Tab-separated table of C-alpha atoms and ligand atoms in Angstrom:
chain	number	residue	atom	x	y	z
A	42	MET	CA	3.639	-94.496	-61.582
A	43	GLN	CA	5.115	-92.779	-64.598
A	44	LYS	CA	4.279	-89.068	-64.725
A	45	ILE	CA	3.395	-87.892	-68.203
A	46	SER	CA	4.414	-84.437	-69.415
A	47	LYS	CA	4.127	-84.627	-73.196
A	48	ILE	CA	1.983	-86.889	-75.336
A	49	ALA	CA	1.800	-87.615	-79.037
A	50	VAL	CA	-1.337	-88.514	-80.975
A	51	LEU	CA	-1.576	-90.312	-84.300
A	52	THR	CA	-4.124	-91.952	-86.575
A	53	SER	CA	-3.195	-95.135	-88.397
A	54	GLY	CA	-4.695	-97.709	-90.763
A	55	GLY	CA	-7.950	-96.997	-92.590
A	56	ASP	CA	-9.360	-93.558	-91.785
A	57	ALA	CA	-12.749	-93.427	-90.094
A	58	PRO	CA	-15.236	-90.569	-89.591
A	59	GLY	CA	-14.902	-89.524	-85.952
A	60	MET	CA	-11.109	-89.522	-85.897
A	61	ASN	CA	-11.018	-85.706	-86.064
A	62	PRO	CA	-13.375	-85.191	-83.107
A	63	CYS	CA	-11.175	-87.642	-81.222
A	64	ILE	CA	-7.941	-85.767	-82.086
A	65	ARG	CA	-9.607	-82.558	-80.947
A	66	ALA	CA	-10.573	-84.121	-77.618
A	67	VAL	CA	-7.076	-85.537	-77.071
A	68	VAL	CA	-5.391	-82.183	-77.738
A	69	ARG	CA	-7.737	-80.099	-75.611
A	70	THR	CA	-7.931	-82.553	-72.704
A	71	ALA	CA	-4.145	-82.791	-72.598
A	72	ILE	CA	-3.646	-79.028	-72.665
A	73	TYR	CA	-6.358	-78.505	-70.055
A	74	ASN	CA	-4.345	-80.849	-67.809
A	75	GLY	CA	-1.057	-79.005	-68.392
A	76	LEU	CA	0.441	-81.511	-70.841
A	77	HIS	CA	2.168	-80.714	-74.115
A	78	VAL	CA	0.866	-82.417	-77.264
A	79	ALA	CA	2.512	-83.347	-80.547
A	80	GLY	CA	0.491	-84.366	-83.588
A	81	VAL	CA	2.172	-87.113	-85.621
A	82	ARG	CA	1.539	-87.034	-89.366
A	83	GLN	CA	0.833	-90.223	-91.344
A	84	GLY	CA	0.575	-92.645	-88.455
A	85	TYR	CA	3.584	-94.752	-87.506
A	86	GLN	CA	5.403	-93.515	-90.607
A	87	GLY	CA	5.484	-90.060	-88.999
A	88	LEU	CA	7.142	-91.506	-85.890
A	89	ILE	CA	9.865	-93.032	-88.045
A	90	ASP	CA	10.293	-89.867	-90.149
A	91	ASN	CA	10.100	-87.566	-87.110
A	92	ASN	CA	7.180	-85.873	-88.836
A	93	MET	CA	5.417	-84.268	-85.874
A	94	TYR	CA	4.411	-80.807	-84.740
A	95	ASP	CA	3.329	-79.130	-81.531
A	96	MET	CA	-0.418	-78.656	-81.250
A	97	ASP	CA	-2.494	-76.160	-79.283
A	98	PRO	CA	-6.263	-75.753	-78.867
A	99	ARG	CA	-6.469	-73.734	-82.100
A	100	SER	CA	-4.743	-76.503	-84.095
A	101	VAL	CA	-7.995	-78.449	-83.782
A	102	SER	CA	-10.522	-75.668	-84.371
A	103	ASN	CA	-13.447	-76.429	-86.676
A	104	ILE	CA	-12.610	-80.058	-87.328
A	105	LEU	CA	-15.533	-81.779	-85.547
A	106	ASN	CA	-17.447	-81.897	-88.816
A	107	LEU	CA	-14.614	-83.165	-91.008
A	108	GLY	CA	-14.271	-86.726	-92.280
A	109	GLY	CA	-10.839	-88.274	-92.802
A	110	THR	CA	-8.092	-87.245	-90.393
A	111	ILE	CA	-6.213	-83.935	-90.205
A	112	LEU	CA	-3.128	-85.903	-89.111
A	113	LYS	CA	-3.306	-88.135	-92.219
A	114	THR	CA	-2.901	-91.876	-91.936
A	115	ALA	CA	-0.950	-94.736	-93.458
A	116	ARG	CA	-0.495	-98.484	-93.307
A	117	CYS	CA	3.196	-98.541	-92.339
A	118	LEU	CA	5.286	-101.661	-93.056
A	119	PRO	CA	8.621	-100.318	-91.670
A	120	PHE	CA	7.068	-99.985	-88.196
A	121	ARG	CA	6.734	-103.783	-88.157
A	122	THR	CA	10.547	-104.122	-88.121
A	123	ASP	CA	12.819	-103.793	-85.061
A	124	GLU	CA	14.790	-101.036	-86.800
A	125	GLY	CA	11.629	-99.057	-87.581
A	126	MET	CA	10.460	-99.318	-83.984
A	127	GLU	CA	13.842	-98.263	-82.654
A	128	THR	CA	13.908	-95.172	-84.880
A	129	ALA	CA	10.370	-94.307	-83.762
A	130	TYR	CA	11.375	-94.729	-80.120
A	131	LYS	CA	14.441	-92.497	-80.501
A	132	ASN	CA	12.359	-89.789	-82.182
A	133	LEU	CA	9.758	-89.902	-79.424
A	134	LYS	CA	12.469	-89.606	-76.758
A	135	ALA	CA	14.213	-86.775	-78.619
A	136	ASN	CA	10.897	-84.895	-78.629
A	137	GLY	CA	10.411	-85.471	-74.886
A	138	ILE	CA	7.305	-87.616	-75.423
A	139	ASP	CA	6.346	-90.122	-72.746
A	140	GLY	CA	2.744	-90.971	-73.708
A	141	LEU	CA	1.165	-91.989	-76.997
A	142	VAL	CA	-2.478	-92.112	-78.122
A	143	VAL	CA	-2.996	-94.269	-81.209
A	144	ILE	CA	-6.336	-94.124	-83.018
A	145	GLY	CA	-6.973	-97.032	-85.384
A	146	GLY	CA	-7.980	-100.648	-85.799
A	147	ASP	CA	-6.471	-104.036	-85.073
A	148	GLY	CA	-3.339	-103.517	-87.220
A	149	THR	CA	-2.664	-100.259	-85.375
A	150	PHE	CA	-3.082	-101.918	-81.994
A	151	THR	CA	-0.849	-104.852	-82.935
A	152	GLY	CA	1.961	-102.360	-83.656
A	153	ALA	CA	1.194	-100.354	-80.520
A	154	LEU	CA	1.333	-103.392	-78.266
A	155	ARG	CA	4.591	-104.701	-79.699
A	156	PHE	CA	6.148	-101.251	-79.437
A	157	SER	CA	4.966	-100.769	-75.887
A	158	LYS	CA	6.337	-104.147	-74.763
A	159	LYS	CA	9.713	-103.269	-76.280
A	160	TYR	CA	9.780	-99.728	-74.888
A	161	PRO	CA	7.637	-99.690	-71.735
A	162	ASP	CA	8.803	-96.208	-70.702
A	163	ILE	CA	6.402	-94.810	-73.310
A	164	SER	CA	2.809	-95.318	-72.150
A	165	VAL	CA	0.377	-96.257	-74.911
A	166	ILE	CA	-3.407	-96.002	-75.056
A	167	GLY	CA	-5.434	-97.140	-78.073
A	168	VAL	CA	-8.697	-95.652	-79.346
A	169	PRO	CA	-10.815	-97.954	-81.559
A	170	GLY	CA	-11.158	-96.149	-84.884
A	171	THR	CA	-12.339	-98.314	-87.771
A	172	ILE	CA	-15.535	-98.507	-89.762
A	173	ASP	CA	-15.372	-102.320	-89.393
A	174	ASN	CA	-16.620	-102.343	-85.764
A	175	ASP	CA	-14.540	-105.421	-85.033
A	176	LEU	CA	-12.640	-104.655	-81.836
A	177	TYR	CA	-13.410	-106.456	-78.623
A	178	GLY	CA	-13.944	-104.090	-75.679
A	179	SER	CA	-16.102	-101.459	-77.389
A	180	THR	CA	-19.641	-101.998	-78.606
A	181	TYR	CA	-18.961	-99.383	-81.254
A	182	THR	CA	-15.806	-98.223	-82.981
A	183	LEU	CA	-15.334	-94.751	-84.442
A	184	GLY	CA	-16.727	-94.440	-87.939
A	185	PHE	CA	-19.021	-97.453	-87.912
A	186	ASP	CA	-22.187	-95.415	-87.397
A	187	THR	CA	-21.342	-92.857	-90.098
A	188	ALA	CA	-20.262	-95.535	-92.570
A	189	THR	CA	-23.424	-97.549	-91.988
A	190	ASN	CA	-25.552	-94.455	-92.606
A	191	THR	CA	-23.613	-93.714	-95.789
A	192	VAL	CA	-24.226	-97.268	-96.977
A	193	ILE	CA	-27.925	-97.040	-96.177
A	194	GLU	CA	-28.256	-93.814	-98.182
A	195	ALA	CA	-26.582	-95.472	-101.171
A	196	ILE	CA	-28.648	-98.667	-100.970
A	197	ASP	CA	-31.916	-96.717	-100.698
A	198	LYS	CA	-31.019	-95.042	-103.993
A	199	ILE	CA	-30.178	-98.363	-105.596
A	200	ARG	CA	-33.500	-99.758	-104.369
A	201	ASP	CA	-35.332	-97.005	-106.285
A	202	THR	CA	-33.781	-97.971	-109.589
A	203	ALA	CA	-33.923	-101.713	-108.807
A	204	ASP	CA	-37.636	-101.402	-108.195
A	205	ALA	CA	-38.191	-99.301	-111.329
A	206	HIS	CA	-36.564	-101.972	-113.509
A	207	ASP	CA	-37.531	-105.117	-111.552
A	208	ARG	CA	-33.855	-105.917	-111.009
A	209	LEU	CA	-31.724	-107.849	-108.581
A	210	PHE	CA	-28.667	-106.021	-107.232
A	211	PHE	CA	-25.655	-107.517	-105.520
A	212	ILE	CA	-24.155	-104.727	-103.404
A	213	GLU	CA	-20.726	-105.202	-101.878
A	214	VAL	CA	-19.962	-103.265	-98.699
A	215	MET	CA	-16.703	-102.905	-96.732
A	216	GLY	CA	-15.604	-105.203	-93.947
A	217	ARG	CA	-12.507	-107.241	-94.673
A	218	ASP	CA	-13.164	-109.704	-91.860
A	219	SER	CA	-16.358	-108.277	-90.471
A	220	GLY	CA	-20.011	-108.377	-91.470
A	221	ALA	CA	-20.981	-105.580	-89.089
A	222	ILE	CA	-21.832	-102.964	-91.738
A	223	ALA	CA	-23.491	-105.548	-93.999
A	224	LEU	CA	-25.786	-106.830	-91.257
A	225	ARG	CA	-26.860	-103.396	-89.964
A	226	ALA	CA	-27.319	-101.972	-93.469
A	227	GLY	CA	-29.186	-105.100	-94.546
A	228	ILE	CA	-31.706	-104.782	-91.741
A	229	SER	CA	-32.065	-101.047	-92.318
A	230	CYS	CA	-32.693	-101.403	-96.059
A	231	GLY	CA	-34.776	-104.589	-96.005
A	232	ALA	CA	-32.229	-106.577	-98.001
A	233	GLU	CA	-33.553	-109.892	-99.287
A	234	ALA	CA	-30.262	-111.583	-98.334
A	235	ILE	CA	-27.110	-110.653	-96.408
A	236	LEU	CA	-23.892	-112.588	-96.992
A	237	LEU	CA	-21.341	-112.315	-94.198
A	238	PRO	CA	-17.864	-113.713	-93.559
A	239	GLU	CA	-19.115	-114.971	-90.194
A	240	ARG	CA	-21.770	-117.233	-91.726
A	241	ASP	CA	-21.677	-119.601	-94.691
A	242	THR	CA	-24.634	-119.122	-96.977
A	243	ALA	CA	-24.741	-121.768	-99.694
A	244	ILE	CA	-25.501	-120.435	-103.155
A	245	GLU	CA	-28.415	-122.932	-103.426
A	246	HIS	CA	-29.937	-121.412	-100.319
A	247	LEU	CA	-29.590	-117.906	-101.761
A	248	ILE	CA	-31.256	-118.997	-105.022
A	249	GLU	CA	-34.150	-120.630	-103.158
A	250	ASN	CA	-34.571	-117.412	-101.210
A	251	LEU	CA	-34.704	-115.331	-104.416
A	252	LYS	CA	-37.173	-117.720	-106.023
A	253	ALA	CA	-39.391	-117.482	-102.954
A	254	GLY	CA	-39.245	-113.695	-103.321
A	255	GLN	CA	-40.459	-113.930	-106.909
A	256	TYR	CA	-43.221	-116.330	-105.877
A	257	ASN	CA	-44.232	-113.752	-103.233
A	258	LYS	CA	-44.441	-111.088	-105.970
A	259	LYS	CA	-41.340	-109.106	-105.082
A	260	SER	CA	-40.432	-106.735	-107.884
A	261	SER	CA	-36.819	-106.153	-106.899
A	262	SER	CA	-34.251	-107.788	-104.674
A	263	ILE	CA	-31.123	-106.584	-102.899
A	264	VAL	CA	-28.373	-108.958	-101.797
A	265	ILE	CA	-25.738	-107.348	-99.567
A	266	VAL	CA	-22.337	-108.974	-99.702
A	267	ALA	CA	-19.719	-108.131	-97.085
A	268	GLU	CA	-16.270	-107.679	-98.613
A	269	GLY	CA	-15.046	-110.493	-96.350
A	270	ASP	CA	-17.253	-113.052	-98.155
A	271	LYS	CA	-14.529	-114.789	-100.157
A	272	ARG	CA	-16.731	-115.392	-103.226
A	273	GLY	CA	-17.101	-111.673	-104.021
A	274	ALA	CA	-20.169	-109.924	-105.445
A	275	TYR	CA	-19.246	-110.360	-109.141
A	276	ASP	CA	-18.667	-114.134	-108.894
A	277	LEU	CA	-21.817	-114.609	-106.835
A	278	ALA	CA	-23.855	-112.665	-109.383
A	279	GLU	CA	-22.398	-114.782	-112.180
A	280	GLU	CA	-23.376	-117.998	-110.400
A	281	VAL	CA	-26.893	-116.798	-109.651
A	282	ARG	CA	-27.378	-115.583	-113.249
A	283	LYS	CA	-27.066	-119.187	-114.423
A	284	GLN	CA	-30.190	-120.198	-112.507
A	285	VAL	CA	-32.228	-117.062	-111.943
A	286	LYS	CA	-33.746	-115.844	-115.185
A	287	PHE	CA	-36.611	-113.744	-113.847
A	288	TYR	CA	-34.371	-110.839	-112.780
A	289	ASP	CA	-31.938	-108.691	-114.692
A	290	ILE	CA	-28.906	-108.851	-112.347
A	291	LYS	CA	-26.554	-105.928	-111.598
A	292	VAL	CA	-23.572	-105.496	-109.274
A	293	THR	CA	-22.501	-102.402	-107.309
A	294	ILE	CA	-19.306	-102.228	-105.247
A	295	LEU	CA	-19.689	-99.289	-102.873
A	296	GLY	CA	-15.948	-99.075	-102.108
A	297	HIS	CA	-14.189	-96.188	-100.408
A	298	LEU	CA	-17.091	-93.742	-100.429
A	299	GLN	CA	-18.094	-95.666	-97.304
A	300	ARG	CA	-15.090	-94.303	-95.410
A	301	GLY	CA	-15.646	-90.617	-96.147
A	302	GLY	CA	-18.075	-87.935	-95.095
A	303	SER	CA	-18.871	-85.781	-92.128
A	304	PRO	CA	-19.091	-87.829	-88.907
A	305	SER	CA	-22.580	-88.488	-87.536
A	306	ALA	CA	-23.602	-87.024	-84.177
A	307	PHE	CA	-22.943	-90.452	-82.689
A	308	ASP	CA	-19.365	-90.573	-84.004
A	309	ARG	CA	-18.634	-86.975	-82.953
A	310	ILE	CA	-19.723	-87.751	-79.406
A	311	LEU	CA	-17.996	-91.130	-79.352
A	312	GLY	CA	-14.748	-89.571	-80.654
A	313	SER	CA	-14.932	-86.828	-78.038
A	314	ARG	CA	-15.592	-89.276	-75.205
A	315	LEU	CA	-12.881	-91.720	-76.223
A	316	GLY	CA	-10.252	-89.005	-76.801
A	317	PHE	CA	-11.054	-87.447	-73.431
A	318	ALA	CA	-10.870	-90.869	-71.743
A	319	ALA	CA	-7.597	-91.788	-73.462
A	320	VAL	CA	-5.756	-88.758	-72.072
A	321	ASN	CA	-7.234	-89.260	-68.610
A	322	ALA	CA	-6.083	-92.885	-68.701
A	323	LEU	CA	-2.523	-91.794	-69.531
A	324	ILE	CA	-2.583	-89.255	-66.702
A	325	LYS	CA	-3.695	-92.017	-64.305
A	326	GLY	CA	-0.657	-94.085	-65.318
A	327	GLU	CA	-2.427	-96.600	-67.553
A	328	THR	CA	-0.660	-98.192	-70.498
A	329	GLN	CA	-1.218	-100.978	-73.060
A	330	LYS	CA	-4.965	-100.411	-72.804
A	331	MET	CA	-7.752	-99.568	-75.212
A	332	VAL	CA	-10.510	-97.146	-74.235
A	333	GLY	CA	-13.923	-98.327	-75.360
A	334	LEU	CA	-17.608	-97.810	-74.766
A	335	GLU	CA	-19.671	-100.622	-73.215
A	336	ALA	CA	-23.274	-100.100	-72.067
A	337	ASN	CA	-22.694	-96.353	-72.527
A	338	HIS	CA	-19.793	-96.326	-70.065
A	339	ILE	CA	-16.096	-95.884	-70.749
A	340	LYS	CA	-14.202	-99.101	-70.217
A	341	LEU	CA	-10.488	-99.926	-70.378
A	342	THR	CA	-9.502	-103.235	-71.978
A	343	ASP	CA	-5.990	-104.692	-72.239
A	344	LEU	CA	-4.764	-104.220	-75.784
A	345	GLU	CA	-3.789	-107.873	-75.761
A	346	GLU	CA	-7.389	-108.887	-75.042
A	347	ALA	CA	-8.860	-106.407	-77.531
A	348	LEU	CA	-6.744	-108.057	-80.204
A	349	THR	CA	-7.301	-111.696	-79.379
A	350	GLN	CA	-11.079	-111.623	-79.072
A	351	HIS	CA	-13.308	-110.829	-82.028
A	352	GLN	CA	-15.869	-108.168	-81.188
A	353	PHE	CA	-18.413	-108.852	-83.849
A	354	LYS	CA	-19.885	-112.165	-82.890
A	355	LEU	CA	-22.650	-112.707	-85.405
A	356	GLU	CA	-25.930	-111.941	-83.727
A	357	ASP	CA	-28.025	-114.908	-84.903
A	358	ASP	CA	-31.180	-113.269	-83.608
A	359	LEU	CA	-30.623	-110.264	-85.890
A	360	MET	CA	-30.026	-112.508	-88.889
A	361	GLU	CA	-33.137	-114.493	-88.138
A	362	MET	CA	-35.158	-111.310	-87.724
A	363	SER	CA	-33.822	-109.929	-90.991
A	364	ASP	CA	-34.781	-113.137	-92.838
A	365	ILE	CA	-38.324	-113.016	-91.452
A	366	LEU	CA	-38.851	-109.296	-92.076
A	367	SER	CA	-37.756	-109.531	-95.697
A	368	ILE	CA	-40.159	-112.276	-96.842
B	39	LIG	O1	-10.133	-101.131	-92.131
B	39	LIG	C1	-11.262	-100.606	-92.710
B	39	LIG	C2	-11.355	-100.982	-94.153
B	39	LIG	O2	-12.210	-100.031	-94.743
B	39	LIG	C3	-11.810	-102.404	-94.465
B	39	LIG	O3	-13.190	-102.591	-94.335
B	39	LIG	C4	-11.311	-102.560	-95.862
B	39	LIG	O4	-11.180	-103.908	-96.195
B	39	LIG	C5	-9.997	-101.865	-95.814
B	39	LIG	O5	-10.108	-100.873	-94.805
B	39	LIG	C6	-9.548	-101.238	-97.102
B	39	LIG	O6	-8.288	-100.688	-96.898
B	39	LIG	P1	-7.499	-99.781	-97.931
B	39	LIG	O7	-8.169	-98.456	-97.968
B	39	LIG	O8	-6.117	-99.691	-97.381
B	39	LIG	O9	-7.585	-100.483	-99.236
């Protein structure tokens, strides 16, 4: 079993609220166990640029409440090349680092797994950090809860003005390949329809649904569109406008405000638990694993498996419930 003496921690891909509590937990758990810790700036780019610094417990003071990531993040193309990986490896070795905690989503884990297979003398543990909630092996990913609450707050406000004007709003929420935020926000806000990448909803069906709403004396309607729905909120609104004349139709794209903000209690606790578990996994000699939370227990999943399965299997029962509750 490889004995770890110094670890590095980085955040990569889209930032997610809860990353800072996780960094804090990684740093303090490592130091408590006698390990040295380096913080890597800007994700994998920082490994290539040798942009890292030694951290101590005070480096992570007062960050539990902060959104974003104090280490900064990036989507790094050079790390996908053999040369980029080799430079990163040499920098890690030169800094005496033998364990790596990567916090991010599927793109981050794809890089981590490839790197770890090429250079197995550096142990790698992944922490699921993405608002998309789309990683197999953890019921929740860091940032999903906060982002969903942010979306709900925004949609509630839109509902007020939609109701005042008797309007129909198409609201696009994040989730490149995942309808997780759209479905949860839709249920929470009583959306009249939720369009997800995981389920085809024909435009005719949507129009019938809206007409039924009018027949049932609804004064406003909200249609939530996950970003991953290839038609997009503007094009959908344009199509519906041709056939639905009883509503004035508006479109709102919520965009990156969904990724910011102070992490919820849930994400602070999840980040703390996962960061703590990641360091303990490294100490136990684990590598190429993701730490996740299943049934409120920490679980290790092979990175390979976390990447090949899709976590967010559309819960048909939730969709059916949402349809019934929004009549
Ligand atoms: O990965 C999370 C996510 O917010 C996706 O839902 C979204 O499609 C993407 O990131 C946007 O990425 P960027 O900020 O790089 O445009």
